[in-house]
PDB file of C-alpha atoms in Angstrom:
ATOM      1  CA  UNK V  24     -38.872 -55.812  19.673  1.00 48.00           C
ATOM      2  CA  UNK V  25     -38.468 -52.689  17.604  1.00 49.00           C
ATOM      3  CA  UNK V  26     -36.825 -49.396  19.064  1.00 48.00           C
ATOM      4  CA  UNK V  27     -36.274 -46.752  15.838  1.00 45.00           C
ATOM      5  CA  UNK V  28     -39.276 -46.370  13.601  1.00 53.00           C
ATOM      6  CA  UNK V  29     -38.554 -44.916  10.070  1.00 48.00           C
ATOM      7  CA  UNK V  30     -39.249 -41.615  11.694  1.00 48.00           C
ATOM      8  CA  UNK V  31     -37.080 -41.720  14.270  1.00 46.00           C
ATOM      9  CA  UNK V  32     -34.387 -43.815  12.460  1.00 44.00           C
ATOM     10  CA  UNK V  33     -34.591 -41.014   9.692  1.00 45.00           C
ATOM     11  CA  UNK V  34     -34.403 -37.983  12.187  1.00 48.00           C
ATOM     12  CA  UNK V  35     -30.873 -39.640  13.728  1.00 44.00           C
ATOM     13  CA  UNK V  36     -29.566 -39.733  10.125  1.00 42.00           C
ATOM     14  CA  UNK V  37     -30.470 -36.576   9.398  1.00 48.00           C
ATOM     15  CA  UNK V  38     -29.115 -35.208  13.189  1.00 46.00           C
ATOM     16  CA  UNK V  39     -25.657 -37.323  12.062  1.00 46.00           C
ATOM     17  CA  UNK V  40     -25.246 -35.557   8.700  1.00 45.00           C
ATOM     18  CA  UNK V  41     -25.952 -32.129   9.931  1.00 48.00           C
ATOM     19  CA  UNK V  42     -22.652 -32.549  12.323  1.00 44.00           C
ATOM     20  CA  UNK V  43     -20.612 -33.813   9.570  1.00 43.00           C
ATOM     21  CA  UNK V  44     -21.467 -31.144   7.475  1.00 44.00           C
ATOM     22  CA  UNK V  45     -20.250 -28.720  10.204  1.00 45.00           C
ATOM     23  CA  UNK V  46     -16.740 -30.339  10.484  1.00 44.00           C
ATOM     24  CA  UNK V  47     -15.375 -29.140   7.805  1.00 44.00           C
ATOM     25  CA  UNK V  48     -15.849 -25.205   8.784  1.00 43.00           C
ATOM     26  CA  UNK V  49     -14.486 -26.158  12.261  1.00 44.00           C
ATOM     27  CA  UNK V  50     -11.293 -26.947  10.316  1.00 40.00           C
ATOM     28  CA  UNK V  51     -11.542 -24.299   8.184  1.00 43.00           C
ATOM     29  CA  UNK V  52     -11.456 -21.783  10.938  1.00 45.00           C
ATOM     30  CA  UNK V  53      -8.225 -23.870  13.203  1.00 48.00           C
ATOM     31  CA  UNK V  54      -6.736 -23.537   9.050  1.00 54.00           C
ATOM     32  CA  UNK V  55      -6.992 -19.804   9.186  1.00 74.00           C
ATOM     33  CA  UNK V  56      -4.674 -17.521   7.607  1.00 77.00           C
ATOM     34  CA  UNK V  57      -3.561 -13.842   7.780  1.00 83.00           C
ATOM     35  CA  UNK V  58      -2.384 -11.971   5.066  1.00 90.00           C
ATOM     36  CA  UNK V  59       1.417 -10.255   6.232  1.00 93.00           C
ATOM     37  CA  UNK V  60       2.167  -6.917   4.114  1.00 94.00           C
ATOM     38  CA  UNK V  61       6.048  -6.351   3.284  1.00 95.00           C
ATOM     39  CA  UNK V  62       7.094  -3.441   2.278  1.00 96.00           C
ATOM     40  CA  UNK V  63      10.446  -1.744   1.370  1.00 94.00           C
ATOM     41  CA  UNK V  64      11.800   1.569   1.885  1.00 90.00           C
ATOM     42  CA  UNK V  65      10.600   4.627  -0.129  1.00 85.00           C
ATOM     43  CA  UNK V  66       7.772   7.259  -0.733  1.00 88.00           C
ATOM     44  CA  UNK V  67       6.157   4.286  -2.830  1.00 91.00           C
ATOM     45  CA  UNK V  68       7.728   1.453  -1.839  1.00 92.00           C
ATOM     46  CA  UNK V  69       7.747  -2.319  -2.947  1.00 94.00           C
ATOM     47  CA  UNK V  70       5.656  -4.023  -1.313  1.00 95.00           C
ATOM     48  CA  UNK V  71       4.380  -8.212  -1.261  1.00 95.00           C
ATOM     49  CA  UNK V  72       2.005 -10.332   0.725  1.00 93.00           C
ATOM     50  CA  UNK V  73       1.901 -13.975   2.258  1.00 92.00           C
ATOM     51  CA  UNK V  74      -1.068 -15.389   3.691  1.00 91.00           C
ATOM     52  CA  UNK V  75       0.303 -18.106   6.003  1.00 89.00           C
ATOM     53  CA  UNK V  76      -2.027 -20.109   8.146  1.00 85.00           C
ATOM     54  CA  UNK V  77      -1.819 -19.676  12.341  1.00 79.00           C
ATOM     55  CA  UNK V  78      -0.757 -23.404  12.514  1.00 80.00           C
ATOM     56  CA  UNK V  79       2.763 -22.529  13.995  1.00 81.00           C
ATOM     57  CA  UNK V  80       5.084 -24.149  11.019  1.00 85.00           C
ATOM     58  CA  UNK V  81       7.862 -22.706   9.652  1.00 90.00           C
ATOM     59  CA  UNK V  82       6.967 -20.771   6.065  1.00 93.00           C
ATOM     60  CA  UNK V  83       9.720 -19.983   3.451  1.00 96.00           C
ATOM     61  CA  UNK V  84       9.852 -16.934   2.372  1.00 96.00           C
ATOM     62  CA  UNK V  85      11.494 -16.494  -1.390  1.00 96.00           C
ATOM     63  CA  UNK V  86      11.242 -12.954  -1.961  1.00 96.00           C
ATOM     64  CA  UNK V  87      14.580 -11.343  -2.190  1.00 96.00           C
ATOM     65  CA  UNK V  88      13.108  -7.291  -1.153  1.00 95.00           C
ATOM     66  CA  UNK V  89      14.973  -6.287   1.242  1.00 96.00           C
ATOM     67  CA  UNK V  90      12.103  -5.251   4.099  1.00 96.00           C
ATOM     68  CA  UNK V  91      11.624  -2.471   5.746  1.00 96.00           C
ATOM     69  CA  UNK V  92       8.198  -2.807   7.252  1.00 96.00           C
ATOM     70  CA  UNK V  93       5.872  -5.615   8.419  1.00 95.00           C
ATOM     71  CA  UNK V  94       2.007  -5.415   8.717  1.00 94.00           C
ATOM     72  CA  UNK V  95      -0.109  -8.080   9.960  1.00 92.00           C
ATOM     73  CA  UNK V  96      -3.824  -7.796   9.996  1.00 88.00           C
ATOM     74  CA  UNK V  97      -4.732 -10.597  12.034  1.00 76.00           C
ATOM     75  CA  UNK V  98      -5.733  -9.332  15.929  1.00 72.00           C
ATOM     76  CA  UNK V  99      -5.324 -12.865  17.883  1.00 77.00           C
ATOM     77  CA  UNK V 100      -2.153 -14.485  17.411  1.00 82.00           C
ATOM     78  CA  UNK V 101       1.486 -13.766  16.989  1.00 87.00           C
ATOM     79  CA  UNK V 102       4.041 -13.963  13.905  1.00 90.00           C
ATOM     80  CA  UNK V 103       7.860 -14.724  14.287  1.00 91.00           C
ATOM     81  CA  UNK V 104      10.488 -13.934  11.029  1.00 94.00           C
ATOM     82  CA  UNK V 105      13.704 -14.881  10.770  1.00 95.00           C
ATOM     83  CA  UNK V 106      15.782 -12.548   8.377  1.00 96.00           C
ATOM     84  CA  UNK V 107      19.120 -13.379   6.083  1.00 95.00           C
ATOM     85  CA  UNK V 108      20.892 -11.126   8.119  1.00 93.00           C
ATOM     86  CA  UNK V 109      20.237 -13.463  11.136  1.00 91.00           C
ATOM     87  CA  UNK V 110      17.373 -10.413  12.764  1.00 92.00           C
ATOM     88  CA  UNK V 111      14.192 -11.892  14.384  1.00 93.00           C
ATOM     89  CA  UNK V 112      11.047 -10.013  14.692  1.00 93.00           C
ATOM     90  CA  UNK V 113       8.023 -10.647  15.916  1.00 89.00           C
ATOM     91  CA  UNK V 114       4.122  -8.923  15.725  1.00 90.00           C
ATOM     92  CA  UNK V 115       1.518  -9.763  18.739  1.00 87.00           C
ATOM     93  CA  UNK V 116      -2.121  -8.992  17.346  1.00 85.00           C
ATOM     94  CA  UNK V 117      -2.638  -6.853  14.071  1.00 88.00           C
ATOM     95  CA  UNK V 118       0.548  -4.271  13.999  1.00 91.00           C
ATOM     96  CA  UNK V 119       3.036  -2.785  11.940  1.00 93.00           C
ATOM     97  CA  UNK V 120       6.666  -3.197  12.973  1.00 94.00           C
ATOM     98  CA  UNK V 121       9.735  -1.685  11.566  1.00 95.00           C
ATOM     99  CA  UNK V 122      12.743  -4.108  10.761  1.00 95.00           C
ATOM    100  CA  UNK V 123      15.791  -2.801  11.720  1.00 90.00           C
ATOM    101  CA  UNK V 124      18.268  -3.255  10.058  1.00 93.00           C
ATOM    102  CA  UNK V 125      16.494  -3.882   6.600  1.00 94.00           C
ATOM    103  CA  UNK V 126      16.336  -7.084   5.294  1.00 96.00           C
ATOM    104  CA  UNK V 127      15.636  -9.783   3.315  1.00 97.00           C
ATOM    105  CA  UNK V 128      13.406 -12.444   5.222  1.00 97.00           C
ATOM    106  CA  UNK V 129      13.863 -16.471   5.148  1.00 97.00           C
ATOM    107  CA  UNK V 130      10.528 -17.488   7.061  1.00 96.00           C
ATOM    108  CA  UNK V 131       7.652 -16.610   9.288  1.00 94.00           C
ATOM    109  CA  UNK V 132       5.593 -18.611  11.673  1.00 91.00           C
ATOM    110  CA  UNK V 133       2.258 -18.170  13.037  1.00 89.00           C
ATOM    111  CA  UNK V 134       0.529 -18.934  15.854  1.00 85.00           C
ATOM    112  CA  UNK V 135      -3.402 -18.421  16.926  1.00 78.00           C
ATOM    113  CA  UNK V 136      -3.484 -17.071  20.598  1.00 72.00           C
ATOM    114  CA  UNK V 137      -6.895 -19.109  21.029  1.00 66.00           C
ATOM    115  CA  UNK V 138      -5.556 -22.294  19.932  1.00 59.00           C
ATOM    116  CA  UNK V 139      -2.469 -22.148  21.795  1.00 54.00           C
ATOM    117  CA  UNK V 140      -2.860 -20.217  24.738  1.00 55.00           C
ATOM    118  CA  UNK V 141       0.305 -18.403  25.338  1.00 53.00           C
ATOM    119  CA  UNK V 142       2.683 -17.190  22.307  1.00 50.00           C
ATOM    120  CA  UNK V 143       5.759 -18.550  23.809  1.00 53.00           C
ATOM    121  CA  UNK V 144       3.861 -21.955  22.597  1.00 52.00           C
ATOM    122  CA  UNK V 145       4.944 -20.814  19.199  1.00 61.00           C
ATOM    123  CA  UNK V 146       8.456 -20.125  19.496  1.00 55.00           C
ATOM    124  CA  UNK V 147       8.887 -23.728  20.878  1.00 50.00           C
ATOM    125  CA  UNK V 148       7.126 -25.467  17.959  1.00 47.00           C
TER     126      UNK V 148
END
């Protein structure tokens, strides 16, 4: 007794492929990034970017500019940094923040509001 002709038996491999083609932009998009702007003080100030992914771990940050400003462009999720001076900031959404006092920062972390629900999710990671 035969149940898959070539036609049909083809149509199911071509039906299986098509879906694992798709994975890897599903992953892709829970791997997304935003790109963080941090800039000094100043009329023209220093500025540097990170592009950490919304995965909620812990980034180091090596740049020694001591930051005045934080913008984030991404609109769903939230960022936490940690600075030398022991300050903790935080953006919700696409912002710009002011860090006060000035500082040199030691990490960020990111978390994707779809993915996790709630930001407090990312301060526990």
């Amino acid at each position: 007794m035969q149940f898959f002709n070539t036609a049909t038996t083809a149509t199911l491999l071509a039906s299986i492929l098509s879906l694992t083609s798709a994975a890897p932009a599903a992953l892709e998009e829970r791997q997304s990034v935003t790109t963080i702007t941090f800039s000094g003080a100043g009329p023209n100030p220093p500025t540097y970017t990170l592009q950490p992914p919304f995965a909620g771990q812990n980034i180091t940050i090596t740049n020694p500019l001591s930051v005045s400003h934080i913008s984030v462009d991404r609109t769903q999720g939230v960022c936490t940094f940690r600075g030398i001076d022991g300050g903790s900031f935080f953006t919700v959404g696409a912002a710009t923040i002011d860090v006060g006092p000035p500082q040199t920062l030691t990490s960020v972390k990111c978390c994707d509001f779809s993915q996790i629900g709630f930001p407090q999710y990312c301060e526990r990671r």
